mmCIF file of C-alpha atoms and ligand atoms in Angstrom:
data_model
loop_
_atom_site.group_PDB
_atom_site.id
_atom_site.type_symbol
_atom_site.label_atom_id
_atom_site.label_comp_id
_atom_site.label_asym_id
_atom_site.label_seq_id
_atom_site.Cartn_x
_atom_site.Cartn_y
_atom_site.Cartn_z
ATOM 1 C CA UNK A 1 -28.499 -5.190 2.566
ATOM 2 C CA UNK A 2 -25.363 -3.753 0.919
ATOM 3 C CA UNK A 3 -23.161 -6.553 -0.369
ATOM 4 C CA UNK A 4 -19.565 -6.364 -1.561
ATOM 5 C CA UNK A 5 -18.027 -8.928 -3.860
ATOM 6 C CA UNK A 6 -14.374 -9.276 -2.929
ATOM 7 C CA UNK A 7 -11.688 -11.196 -4.838
ATOM 8 C CA UNK A 8 -9.501 -12.872 -2.220
ATOM 9 C CA UNK A 9 -5.936 -13.710 -3.263
ATOM 10 C CA UNK A 10 -4.017 -15.088 -0.245
ATOM 11 C CA UNK A 11 -0.892 -15.743 -2.395
ATOM 12 C CA UNK A 12 2.080 -17.460 -0.774
ATOM 13 C CA UNK A 13 3.628 -18.068 2.648
ATOM 14 C CA UNK A 14 2.110 -16.041 5.466
ATOM 15 C CA UNK A 15 -0.396 -14.511 3.021
ATOM 16 C CA UNK A 16 -2.394 -17.708 3.640
ATOM 17 C CA UNK A 17 -2.203 -17.183 7.401
ATOM 18 C CA UNK A 18 -2.961 -13.487 7.756
ATOM 19 C CA UNK A 19 -5.662 -13.165 5.124
ATOM 20 C CA UNK A 20 -8.272 -15.318 6.946
ATOM 21 C CA UNK A 21 -7.697 -13.120 10.024
ATOM 22 C CA UNK A 22 -8.421 -10.072 7.909
ATOM 23 C CA UNK A 23 -11.674 -11.628 6.729
ATOM 24 C CA UNK A 24 -12.585 -12.520 10.319
ATOM 25 C CA UNK A 25 -12.136 -8.912 11.492
ATOM 26 C CA UNK A 26 -13.930 -7.402 8.495
ATOM 27 C CA UNK A 27 -16.887 -9.742 9.047
ATOM 28 C CA UNK A 28 -17.008 -8.497 12.647
ATOM 29 C CA UNK A 29 -16.943 -4.903 11.360
ATOM 30 C CA UNK A 30 -19.835 -5.591 8.986
ATOM 31 C CA UNK A 31 -21.870 -6.592 12.042
ATOM 32 C CA UNK A 32 -24.965 -7.515 9.993
ATOM 33 C CA UNK A 33 -25.204 -4.025 8.425
ATOM 34 C CA UNK A 34 -23.568 -5.104 5.185
ATOM 35 C CA UNK A 35 -22.203 -8.358 3.827
ATOM 36 C CA UNK A 36 -19.240 -9.703 1.912
ATOM 37 C CA UNK A 37 -19.188 -12.269 -0.842
ATOM 38 C CA UNK A 38 -15.627 -13.605 -0.723
ATOM 39 C CA UNK A 39 -14.399 -15.406 -3.844
ATOM 40 C CA UNK A 40 -11.005 -17.018 -3.424
ATOM 41 C CA UNK A 41 -8.332 -17.355 -6.138
ATOM 42 C CA UNK A 42 -5.199 -19.507 -5.865
ATOM 43 C CA UNK A 43 -3.016 -17.088 -7.859
ATOM 44 C CA UNK A 44 0.478 -17.405 -6.436
ATOM 45 C CA UNK A 45 4.049 -18.538 -6.945
ATOM 46 C CA UNK A 46 2.890 -21.994 -5.916
ATOM 47 C CA UNK A 47 0.500 -21.925 -8.888
ATOM 48 C CA UNK A 48 3.402 -20.703 -11.054
ATOM 49 C CA UNK A 49 5.539 -23.705 -10.123
ATOM 50 C CA UNK A 50 2.685 -26.063 -11.085
ATOM 51 C CA UNK A 51 1.299 -24.364 -14.202
ATOM 52 C CA UNK A 52 3.921 -21.859 -15.383
ATOM 53 C CA UNK A 53 1.756 -18.798 -14.712
ATOM 54 C CA UNK A 54 0.847 -16.772 -11.654
ATOM 55 C CA UNK A 55 -2.763 -16.423 -12.791
ATOM 56 C CA UNK A 56 -4.864 -17.727 -15.687
ATOM 57 C CA UNK A 57 -4.755 -15.906 -19.040
ATOM 58 C CA UNK A 58 -8.226 -14.463 -18.457
ATOM 59 C CA UNK A 59 -7.446 -13.721 -14.777
ATOM 60 C CA UNK A 60 -8.066 -9.983 -15.023
ATOM 61 C CA UNK A 61 -11.417 -10.558 -16.737
ATOM 62 C CA UNK A 62 -12.403 -12.917 -13.921
ATOM 63 C CA UNK A 63 -12.061 -10.169 -11.296
ATOM 64 C CA UNK A 64 -12.782 -7.018 -13.330
ATOM 65 C CA UNK A 65 -16.324 -6.658 -11.977
ATOM 66 C CA UNK A 66 -15.519 -7.248 -8.324
ATOM 67 C CA UNK A 67 -15.880 -4.411 -5.824
ATOM 68 C CA UNK A 68 -12.314 -4.841 -4.531
ATOM 69 C CA UNK A 69 -9.344 -7.196 -4.332
ATOM 70 C CA UNK A 70 -7.980 -8.311 -0.961
ATOM 71 C CA UNK A 71 -4.467 -9.675 -1.341
ATOM 72 C CA UNK A 72 -2.119 -11.394 1.130
ATOM 73 C CA UNK A 73 1.424 -11.570 -0.248
ATOM 74 C CA UNK A 74 3.203 -13.264 -3.104
ATOM 75 C CA UNK A 75 6.755 -14.572 -3.303
ATOM 76 C CA UNK A 76 8.370 -17.920 -2.817
ATOM 77 C CA UNK A 77 12.002 -19.053 -2.680
ATOM 78 C CA UNK A 78 12.938 -20.443 -6.086
ATOM 79 C CA UNK A 79 10.555 -18.210 -8.032
ATOM 80 C CA UNK A 80 12.324 -14.991 -9.077
ATOM 81 C CA UNK A 81 10.678 -11.916 -7.565
ATOM 82 C CA UNK A 82 10.244 -10.253 -10.971
ATOM 83 C CA UNK A 83 8.039 -13.211 -11.973
ATOM 84 C CA UNK A 84 5.627 -12.693 -9.097
ATOM 85 C CA UNK A 85 5.647 -8.927 -9.533
ATOM 86 C CA UNK A 86 5.241 -8.742 -13.311
ATOM 87 C CA UNK A 87 3.061 -11.882 -13.467
ATOM 88 C CA UNK A 88 0.437 -10.758 -10.977
ATOM 89 C CA UNK A 89 0.770 -7.509 -9.039
ATOM 90 C CA UNK A 90 1.825 -5.154 -11.827
ATOM 91 C CA UNK A 91 -0.774 -6.419 -14.356
ATOM 92 C CA UNK A 92 -3.485 -5.856 -11.747
ATOM 93 C CA UNK A 93 -2.176 -2.416 -10.743
ATOM 94 C CA UNK A 94 -1.796 -1.234 -14.343
ATOM 95 C CA UNK A 95 -4.761 -2.780 -16.122
ATOM 96 C CA UNK A 96 -7.097 -1.645 -13.365
ATOM 97 C CA UNK A 97 -5.580 1.868 -13.396
ATOM 98 C CA UNK A 98 -4.668 1.658 -9.737
ATOM 99 C CA UNK A 99 -2.444 4.669 -10.143
ATOM 100 C CA UNK A 100 -2.375 5.559 -6.447
ATOM 101 C CA UNK A 101 -0.373 3.509 -3.998
ATOM 102 C CA UNK A 102 -1.321 4.773 -0.576
ATOM 103 C CA UNK A 103 0.420 3.972 2.691
ATOM 104 C CA UNK A 104 -0.418 5.488 6.067
ATOM 105 C CA UNK A 105 2.645 5.959 8.264
ATOM 106 C CA UNK A 106 1.401 6.240 11.818
ATOM 107 C CA UNK A 107 3.148 5.474 15.088
ATOM 108 C CA UNK A 108 0.594 3.773 17.322
ATOM 109 C CA UNK A 109 0.587 3.386 21.087
ATOM 110 C CA UNK A 110 2.065 0.034 22.092
ATOM 111 C CA UNK A 111 4.543 -0.066 19.219
ATOM 112 C CA UNK A 112 8.164 0.981 19.684
ATOM 113 C CA UNK A 113 9.649 3.150 16.986
ATOM 114 C CA UNK A 114 13.293 2.419 16.201
ATOM 115 C CA UNK A 115 13.722 6.206 16.331
ATOM 116 C CA UNK A 116 14.846 7.405 19.743
ATOM 117 C CA UNK A 117 12.339 9.432 21.738
ATOM 118 C CA UNK A 118 9.406 9.137 19.311
ATOM 119 C CA UNK A 119 6.020 8.339 20.773
ATOM 120 C CA UNK A 120 2.498 7.662 19.504
ATOM 121 C CA UNK A 121 1.162 10.789 17.860
ATOM 122 C CA UNK A 122 4.625 12.049 16.841
ATOM 123 C CA UNK A 123 4.536 10.376 13.434
ATOM 124 C CA UNK A 124 1.373 10.524 11.330
ATOM 125 C CA UNK A 125 1.571 11.022 7.596
ATOM 126 C CA UNK A 126 0.792 9.384 4.251
ATOM 127 C CA UNK A 127 3.029 8.367 1.393
ATOM 128 C CA UNK A 128 1.282 8.660 -1.985
ATOM 129 C CA UNK A 129 3.233 6.765 -4.612
ATOM 130 C CA UNK A 130 2.619 6.980 -8.359
ATOM 131 C CA UNK A 131 1.786 3.376 -9.173
ATOM 132 C CA UNK A 132 1.434 3.060 -12.947
ATOM 133 C CA UNK A 133 4.376 4.654 -14.788
ATOM 134 C CA UNK A 134 7.624 6.481 -13.961
ATOM 135 C CA UNK A 135 10.784 4.472 -13.583
ATOM 136 C CA UNK A 136 8.991 1.093 -13.632
ATOM 137 C CA UNK A 137 8.423 0.795 -17.352
ATOM 138 C CA UNK A 138 8.805 -2.104 -19.732
ATOM 139 C CA UNK A 139 10.506 0.097 -22.294
ATOM 140 C CA UNK A 140 14.139 -0.734 -22.761
ATOM 141 C CA UNK A 141 16.395 -3.494 -23.893
ATOM 142 C CA UNK A 142 19.833 -4.913 -24.311
ATOM 143 C CA UNK A 143 22.112 -4.436 -27.284
ATOM 144 C CA UNK A 144 25.151 -6.510 -28.203
ATOM 145 C CA UNK A 145 24.322 -8.983 -25.419
ATOM 146 C CA UNK A 146 27.238 -10.974 -24.093
ATOM 147 C CA UNK A 147 29.887 -8.896 -25.855
ATOM 148 C CA UNK A 148 32.239 -6.235 -24.570
ATOM 149 C CA UNK A 149 29.917 -3.697 -26.222
ATOM 150 C CA UNK A 150 26.901 -4.782 -24.178
ATOM 151 C CA UNK A 151 24.505 -1.867 -23.566
ATOM 152 C CA UNK A 152 21.395 -1.902 -21.372
ATOM 153 C CA UNK A 153 18.761 0.819 -21.360
ATOM 154 C CA UNK A 154 15.600 1.347 -19.345
ATOM 155 C CA UNK A 155 13.247 4.181 -20.161
ATOM 156 C CA UNK A 156 11.389 6.230 -17.548
ATOM 157 C CA UNK A 157 7.937 7.456 -18.500
ATOM 158 C CA UNK A 158 6.345 10.563 -16.962
ATOM 159 C CA UNK A 159 3.106 11.727 -18.573
ATOM 160 C CA UNK A 160 1.339 14.974 -17.772
ATOM 161 C CA UNK A 161 -1.823 13.026 -16.976
ATOM 162 C CA UNK A 162 0.108 10.573 -14.791
ATOM 163 C CA UNK A 163 1.872 13.312 -12.796
ATOM 164 C CA UNK A 164 -1.163 15.558 -12.432
ATOM 165 C CA UNK A 165 -3.550 12.914 -11.187
ATOM 166 C CA UNK A 166 -1.278 11.533 -8.467
ATOM 167 C CA UNK A 167 -0.369 15.046 -7.320
ATOM 168 C CA UNK A 168 -4.015 16.143 -7.240
ATOM 169 C CA UNK A 169 -4.820 13.058 -5.174
ATOM 170 C CA UNK A 170 -2.098 14.080 -2.688
ATOM 171 C CA UNK A 171 -3.449 17.647 -2.430
ATOM 172 C CA UNK A 172 -7.032 16.407 -2.020
ATOM 173 C CA UNK A 173 -5.859 14.095 0.772
ATOM 174 C CA UNK A 174 -3.960 16.949 2.461
ATOM 175 C CA UNK A 175 -7.135 19.052 2.362
ATOM 176 C CA UNK A 176 -8.688 16.555 4.797
ATOM 177 C CA UNK A 177 -5.612 16.612 7.069
ATOM 178 C CA UNK A 178 -2.844 19.042 8.038
ATOM 179 C CA UNK A 179 -2.860 20.814 4.646
ATOM 180 C CA UNK A 180 0.720 20.177 3.677
ATOM 181 C CA UNK A 181 2.132 18.267 0.678
ATOM 182 C CA UNK A 182 5.797 17.383 0.195
ATOM 183 C CA UNK A 183 7.126 16.265 -3.172
ATOM 184 C CA UNK A 184 10.047 13.845 -3.568
ATOM 185 C CA UNK A 185 12.272 14.943 -6.433
ATOM 186 C CA UNK A 186 15.787 14.613 -7.814
ATOM 187 C CA UNK A 187 15.803 17.364 -10.379
ATOM 188 C CA UNK A 188 19.465 18.142 -9.765
ATOM 189 C CA UNK A 189 20.672 14.741 -11.014
ATOM 190 C CA UNK A 190 17.869 13.545 -13.291
ATOM 191 C CA UNK A 191 17.668 16.366 -15.755
ATOM 192 C CA UNK A 192 14.565 15.687 -17.876
ATOM 193 C CA UNK A 193 11.901 13.756 -16.030
ATOM 194 C CA UNK A 194 12.427 15.251 -12.575
ATOM 195 C CA UNK A 195 12.382 18.932 -13.607
ATOM 196 C CA UNK A 196 9.148 18.000 -15.405
ATOM 197 C CA UNK A 197 7.829 16.394 -12.194
ATOM 198 C CA UNK A 198 8.693 19.656 -10.340
ATOM 199 C CA UNK A 199 6.986 21.721 -13.059
ATOM 200 C CA UNK A 200 3.777 19.699 -12.724
ATOM 201 C CA UNK A 201 3.998 19.895 -8.927
ATOM 202 C CA UNK A 202 4.182 23.704 -9.119
ATOM 203 C CA UNK A 203 1.228 23.754 -11.536
ATOM 204 C CA UNK A 204 -0.944 21.498 -9.366
ATOM 205 C CA UNK A 205 0.010 23.219 -6.109
ATOM 206 C CA UNK A 206 -1.158 26.511 -7.689
ATOM 207 C CA UNK A 207 -4.651 24.948 -7.809
ATOM 208 C CA UNK A 208 -4.537 24.559 -4.011
ATOM 209 C CA UNK A 209 -3.554 27.940 -2.536
ATOM 210 C CA UNK A 210 -4.635 26.859 0.976
ATOM 211 C CA UNK A 211 -2.182 23.990 1.080
ATOM 212 C CA UNK A 212 1.494 24.365 1.908
ATOM 213 C CA UNK A 213 3.697 22.719 -0.700
ATOM 214 C CA UNK A 214 7.387 21.951 -0.474
ATOM 215 C CA UNK A 215 9.889 19.630 -2.075
ATOM 216 C CA UNK A 216 13.084 17.812 -1.187
ATOM 217 C CA UNK A 217 15.556 15.807 -3.190
ATOM 218 C CA UNK A 218 15.014 12.143 -2.431
ATOM 219 C CA UNK A 219 18.410 11.711 -0.743
ATOM 220 C CA UNK A 220 17.874 14.360 1.933
ATOM 221 C CA UNK A 221 14.192 13.439 2.159
ATOM 222 C CA UNK A 222 15.095 9.938 3.358
ATOM 223 C CA UNK A 223 17.276 11.568 6.037
ATOM 224 C CA UNK A 224 14.370 13.796 7.107
ATOM 225 C CA UNK A 225 12.097 10.731 7.394
ATOM 226 C CA UNK A 226 14.483 9.501 10.074
ATOM 227 C CA UNK A 227 15.446 12.798 11.738
ATOM 228 C CA UNK A 228 12.242 14.836 11.368
ATOM 229 C CA UNK A 229 9.294 12.517 10.649
ATOM 230 C CA UNK A 230 6.995 15.009 12.403
ATOM 231 C CA UNK A 231 7.495 17.455 9.512
ATOM 232 C CA UNK A 232 5.254 15.516 7.117
ATOM 233 C CA UNK A 233 1.566 15.272 6.325
ATOM 234 C CA UNK A 234 1.280 13.917 2.759
ATOM 235 C CA UNK A 235 4.377 12.973 0.758
ATOM 236 C CA UNK A 236 4.013 12.369 -2.988
ATOM 237 C CA UNK A 237 6.616 10.579 -5.082
ATOM 238 C CA UNK A 238 7.216 8.872 -8.392
ATOM 239 C CA UNK A 239 6.963 5.092 -8.653
ATOM 240 C CA UNK A 240 10.590 4.476 -7.619
ATOM 241 C CA UNK A 241 10.926 7.201 -4.999
ATOM 242 C CA UNK A 242 7.481 6.384 -3.609
ATOM 243 C CA UNK A 243 8.441 2.711 -3.443
ATOM 244 C CA UNK A 244 11.506 3.478 -1.338
ATOM 245 C CA UNK A 245 9.722 5.988 0.912
ATOM 246 C CA UNK A 246 6.766 3.695 1.435
ATOM 247 C CA UNK A 247 9.042 1.031 2.928
ATOM 248 C CA UNK A 248 11.127 3.490 4.927
ATOM 249 C CA UNK A 249 7.926 4.970 6.375
ATOM 250 C CA UNK A 250 6.649 1.713 7.928
ATOM 251 C CA UNK A 251 10.179 0.984 9.177
ATOM 252 C CA UNK A 252 10.208 4.137 11.327
ATOM 253 C CA UNK A 253 6.879 3.291 12.932
ATOM 254 C CA UNK A 254 7.753 -0.222 14.072
ATOM 255 C CA UNK A 255 7.076 -3.722 12.783
ATOM 256 C CA UNK A 256 6.612 -4.274 9.073
ATOM 257 C CA UNK A 257 3.881 -6.702 10.159
ATOM 258 C CA UNK A 258 1.470 -3.873 10.955
ATOM 259 C CA UNK A 259 1.887 -1.675 7.866
ATOM 260 C CA UNK A 260 -1.043 -1.499 5.421
ATOM 261 C CA UNK A 261 -1.195 -0.493 1.779
ATOM 262 C CA UNK A 262 -3.732 0.209 -0.936
ATOM 263 C CA UNK A 263 -3.565 0.324 -4.728
ATOM 264 C CA UNK A 264 -6.375 2.636 -5.651
ATOM 265 C CA UNK A 265 -8.306 3.448 -8.794
ATOM 266 C CA UNK A 266 -9.921 6.621 -7.419
ATOM 267 C CA UNK A 267 -12.562 6.788 -10.158
ATOM 268 C CA UNK A 268 -13.779 3.290 -9.155
ATOM 269 C CA UNK A 269 -13.940 2.222 -12.811
ATOM 270 C CA UNK A 270 -12.021 -0.888 -11.770
ATOM 271 C CA UNK A 271 -11.555 -2.738 -8.494
ATOM 272 C CA UNK A 272 -8.857 -1.397 -6.180
ATOM 273 C CA UNK A 273 -6.488 -3.745 -4.371
ATOM 274 C CA UNK A 274 -5.682 -3.770 -0.654
ATOM 275 C CA UNK A 275 -2.642 -5.578 0.723
ATOM 276 C CA UNK A 276 -0.247 -5.441 3.654
ATOM 277 C CA UNK A 277 3.187 -3.948 2.975
ATOM 278 C CA UNK A 278 5.036 -7.088 4.039
ATOM 279 C CA UNK A 279 5.876 -10.017 1.797
ATOM 280 C CA UNK A 280 5.293 -13.749 2.175
ATOM 281 C CA UNK A 281 7.940 -14.074 4.950
ATOM 282 C CA UNK A 282 9.175 -17.605 4.093
ATOM 283 C CA UNK A 283 11.291 -17.577 7.287
ATOM 284 C CA UNK A 284 8.201 -17.700 9.531
ATOM 285 C CA UNK A 285 5.600 -19.180 7.151
ATOM 286 C CA UNK A 286 3.719 -22.172 8.592
ATOM 287 C CA UNK A 287 4.576 -21.312 12.200
ATOM 288 C CA UNK A 288 1.325 -19.467 12.936
ATOM 289 C CA UNK A 289 3.137 -16.449 14.386
ATOM 290 C CA UNK A 290 2.752 -13.899 11.586
ATOM 291 C CA UNK A 291 1.293 -10.566 12.640
ATOM 292 C CA UNK A 292 -2.094 -10.098 10.908
ATOM 293 C CA UNK A 293 -2.414 -6.353 11.671
ATOM 294 C CA UNK A 294 -1.050 -5.171 8.293
ATOM 295 C CA UNK A 295 -3.666 -7.329 6.580
ATOM 296 C CA UNK A 296 -6.430 -6.172 8.913
ATOM 297 C CA UNK A 297 -5.485 -2.483 8.580
ATOM 298 C CA UNK A 298 -5.434 -2.751 4.775
ATOM 299 C CA UNK A 299 -8.933 -4.221 5.179
ATOM 300 C CA UNK A 300 -9.922 -1.013 6.982
ATOM 301 C CA UNK A 301 -8.623 0.948 3.982
ATOM 302 C CA UNK A 302 -10.783 -1.286 1.771
ATOM 303 C CA UNK A 303 -13.851 -0.548 3.908
ATOM 304 C CA UNK A 304 -13.209 3.198 3.596
ATOM 305 C CA UNK A 305 -12.846 2.890 -0.183
ATOM 306 C CA UNK A 306 -16.144 0.983 -0.319
ATOM 307 C CA UNK A 307 -17.828 3.831 1.566
ATOM 308 C CA UNK A 308 -18.068 2.049 4.935
ATOM 309 C CA UNK A 309 -16.377 4.823 6.915
ATOM 310 C CA UNK A 310 -17.810 3.890 10.303
ATOM 311 C CA UNK A 311 -16.722 0.259 9.961
ATOM 312 C CA UNK A 312 -13.262 1.395 8.803
ATOM 313 C CA UNK A 313 -12.923 3.586 11.908
ATOM 314 C CA UNK A 314 -14.061 0.713 14.125
ATOM 315 C CA UNK A 315 -11.298 -1.521 12.746
ATOM 316 C CA UNK A 316 -8.638 1.175 13.119
ATOM 317 C CA UNK A 317 -9.728 1.934 16.678
ATOM 318 C CA UNK A 318 -9.662 -1.795 17.483
ATOM 319 C CA UNK A 319 -6.092 -2.066 16.179
ATOM 320 C CA UNK A 320 -5.026 0.850 18.382
ATOM 321 C CA UNK A 321 -6.805 -0.620 21.421
ATOM 322 C CA UNK A 322 -5.332 -4.119 21.034
ATOM 323 C CA UNK A 323 -1.832 -2.750 20.471
ATOM 324 C CA UNK A 324 -2.110 -0.483 23.511
ATOM 325 C CA UNK A 325 -3.332 -3.349 25.765
ATOM 326 C CA UNK A 326 -0.348 -5.495 24.695
ATOM 327 C CA UNK A 327 -2.091 -8.721 25.852
ATOM 328 C CA UNK A 328 -2.441 -10.460 22.495
ATOM 329 C CA UNK A 329 0.588 -9.460 20.459
ATOM 330 C CA UNK A 330 2.592 -11.688 18.131
ATOM 331 C CA UNK A 331 6.356 -12.269 18.661
ATOM 332 C CA UNK A 332 7.436 -9.510 16.232
ATOM 333 C CA UNK A 333 5.867 -7.042 18.707
ATOM 334 C CA UNK A 334 7.335 -8.766 21.745
ATOM 335 C CA UNK A 335 4.284 -10.907 22.569
ATOM 336 C CA UNK A 336 3.527 -14.631 22.611
ATOM 337 C CA UNK A 337 0.187 -14.761 20.776
ATOM 338 C CA UNK A 338 -0.425 -16.705 17.593
ATOM 339 C CA UNK A 339 -1.722 -15.160 14.377
ATOM 340 C CA UNK A 340 -5.253 -16.348 15.074
ATOM 341 C CA UNK A 341 -5.199 -15.279 18.747
ATOM 342 C CA UNK A 342 -4.338 -11.745 17.665
ATOM 343 C CA UNK A 343 -7.017 -11.970 14.946
ATOM 344 C CA UNK A 344 -9.574 -13.053 17.579
ATOM 345 C CA UNK A 345 -8.607 -10.160 19.876
ATOM 346 C CA UNK A 346 -9.030 -7.705 17.015
ATOM 347 C CA UNK A 347 -12.417 -9.156 16.051
ATOM 348 C CA UNK A 348 -13.591 -8.908 19.687
ATOM 349 C CA UNK A 349 -12.409 -5.297 19.916
ATOM 350 C CA UNK A 350 -14.185 -4.423 16.667
ATOM 351 C CA UNK A 351 -17.421 -5.976 17.936
ATOM 352 C CA UNK A 352 -17.333 -4.011 21.174
ATOM 353 C CA UNK A 353 -16.486 -0.776 19.322
ATOM 354 C CA UNK A 354 -19.339 -1.390 16.847
ATOM 355 C CA UNK A 355 -21.758 -2.140 19.709
ATOM 356 C CA UNK A 356 -20.701 1.075 21.484
ATOM 357 C CA UNK A 357 -21.251 3.102 18.298
ATOM 358 C CA UNK A 358 -24.677 1.498 17.792
ATOM 359 C CA UNK A 359 -25.663 2.285 21.398
ATOM 360 C CA UNK A 360 -24.531 5.899 20.982
ATOM 361 C CA UNK A 361 -26.453 6.492 17.752
HETATM 362 N N1 NAD B 401 3.365 -7.305 -2.077
HETATM 363 C C1 NAD B 401 3.940 -8.477 -1.931
HETATM 364 O O1 NAD B 401 3.326 -9.489 -2.133
HETATM 365 C C2 NAD B 401 5.367 -8.554 -1.483
HETATM 366 C C3 NAD B 401 5.963 -7.485 -0.808
HETATM 367 C C4 NAD B 401 7.285 -7.625 -0.357
HETATM 368 C C5 NAD B 401 7.969 -8.813 -0.602
HETATM 369 N N2 NAD B 401 7.338 -9.820 -1.283
HETATM 370 C C6 NAD B 401 7.980 -11.124 -1.496
HETATM 371 O O2 NAD B 401 8.007 -11.844 -0.275
HETATM 372 C C7 NAD B 401 9.148 -12.702 -0.237
HETATM 373 C C8 NAD B 401 9.925 -12.451 1.037
HETATM 374 O O3 NAD B 401 10.450 -11.118 0.986
HETATM 375 P P1 NAD B 401 11.241 -10.429 2.159
HETATM 376 O O4 NAD B 401 11.771 -11.479 3.073
HETATM 377 O O5 NAD B 401 12.166 -9.459 1.546
HETATM 378 O O6 NAD B 401 10.160 -9.541 2.902
HETATM 379 P P2 NAD B 401 9.043 -9.981 3.963
HETATM 380 O O7 NAD B 401 8.210 -8.790 4.217
HETATM 381 O O8 NAD B 401 8.346 -11.193 3.504
HETATM 382 O O9 NAD B 401 9.876 -10.343 5.296
HETATM 383 C C9 NAD B 401 10.852 -9.470 5.859
HETATM 384 C C10 NAD B 401 11.025 -9.798 7.354
HETATM 385 O O10 NAD B 401 9.889 -9.319 8.071
HETATM 386 C C11 NAD B 401 9.230 -10.378 8.749
HETATM 387 N N3 NAD B 401 7.796 -10.230 8.560
HETATM 388 C C12 NAD B 401 7.158 -9.882 7.408
HETATM 389 N N4 NAD B 401 5.837 -9.859 7.613
HETATM 390 C C13 NAD B 401 5.628 -10.187 8.894
HETATM 391 C C14 NAD B 401 4.451 -10.335 9.680
HETATM 392 N N5 NAD B 401 3.216 -10.129 9.185
HETATM 393 N N6 NAD B 401 4.601 -10.707 10.968
HETATM 394 C C15 NAD B 401 5.803 -10.892 11.499
HETATM 395 N N7 NAD B 401 6.966 -10.768 10.800
HETATM 396 C C16 NAD B 401 6.874 -10.415 9.510
HETATM 397 C C17 NAD B 401 9.723 -11.659 8.077
HETATM 398 O O11 NAD B 401 9.662 -12.743 8.966
HETATM 399 C C18 NAD B 401 11.119 -11.286 7.633
HETATM 400 O O12 NAD B 401 12.032 -11.500 8.682
HETATM 401 C C19 NAD B 401 9.949 -12.390 -1.511
HETATM 402 O O13 NAD B 401 9.642 -13.369 -2.461
HETATM 403 C C20 NAD B 401 9.417 -11.026 -1.931
HETATM 404 O O14 NAD B 401 9.477 -10.819 -3.311
HETATM 405 C C21 NAD B 401 6.055 -9.706 -1.698
#
């Protein structure tokens, strides 16, 4: 039987509540056809407060040979956010060459969009964010600290390889969809890196004559996300622009609790990491009311990456069915269910979908 070794990092706050629900639903999706070996790691801000580090020194070596990483969320009041980001998430994303950050933006039946008049089916696109370089670099520093002459500099890094590979990924994804890629730029204001980004986008789009390519400056693009979300199919952006768009996207399709994300090493030389978009939500942690759908949906993305397409579809269909029924929703979606009640409903829906598929085949 196929077996996948998964590094499980629940992290902090509601990460510890939603991740077990994700495992529950993925086990249901496996349905005896394949198996998971879950290995849990306590890497978190809680660990940081006890030991001074988010993960052990050899942490990356410990998980390098796993098939994938399934992460909850990290962040805890009192621990600065740059500590959790640079102490855990960024080392994993960079050292494992997870240069694609992928977020589906899809309005599902049963979820209200904050945008007036938008219904399920109206919004369905992907944000592909460059995840390894760009504006988020460690190059920079401070001169004459504390004096009137204080100067701070932060260097952006755009490599040809880095631009080309994320853009090619976006075009390949568009090939399987509505055949349209939009690039986020700002080449009017940022006069070196962004014209280069545009130049590479033109070069890569020339490799894909069957795919429509267009570009918008990031400022008007954010307005179009709100006013014309139906225009988009695949949107590709640098690390910073992609970061902003990949939070705005989930916001226009309803609760942040349902949005999934993936940090992908497409070559599969290293494990990829799958995590919900939301954070550790300290305001609701411990109450058992966190929505597990973002965690579950990122699990479906993990299944697809592992090659389990049918199981991935079963999980996605189950999410749509449970949302549409509206019987087992958590308070963020207007329901009264607990985290585990919604997890149970999703697992049941996956089982019945899997049984139906088995009967049909
Ligand atoms: N990838 C990550 O691990 C990640 C991502 C974002 C934020 N964070 C961290 O999480 C901590 C809290 O950040 P924040 O408050 O800005 O963002 P957050 O996503 O944790 O919470 C924002 C709001 O959304 C609600 N919410 C989030 N997830 C929910 C869910 N599954 N179900 C129902 N409601 C949900 C919260 O209750 C809160 O009101 C910070 O330390 C931040 O750095 C981590």
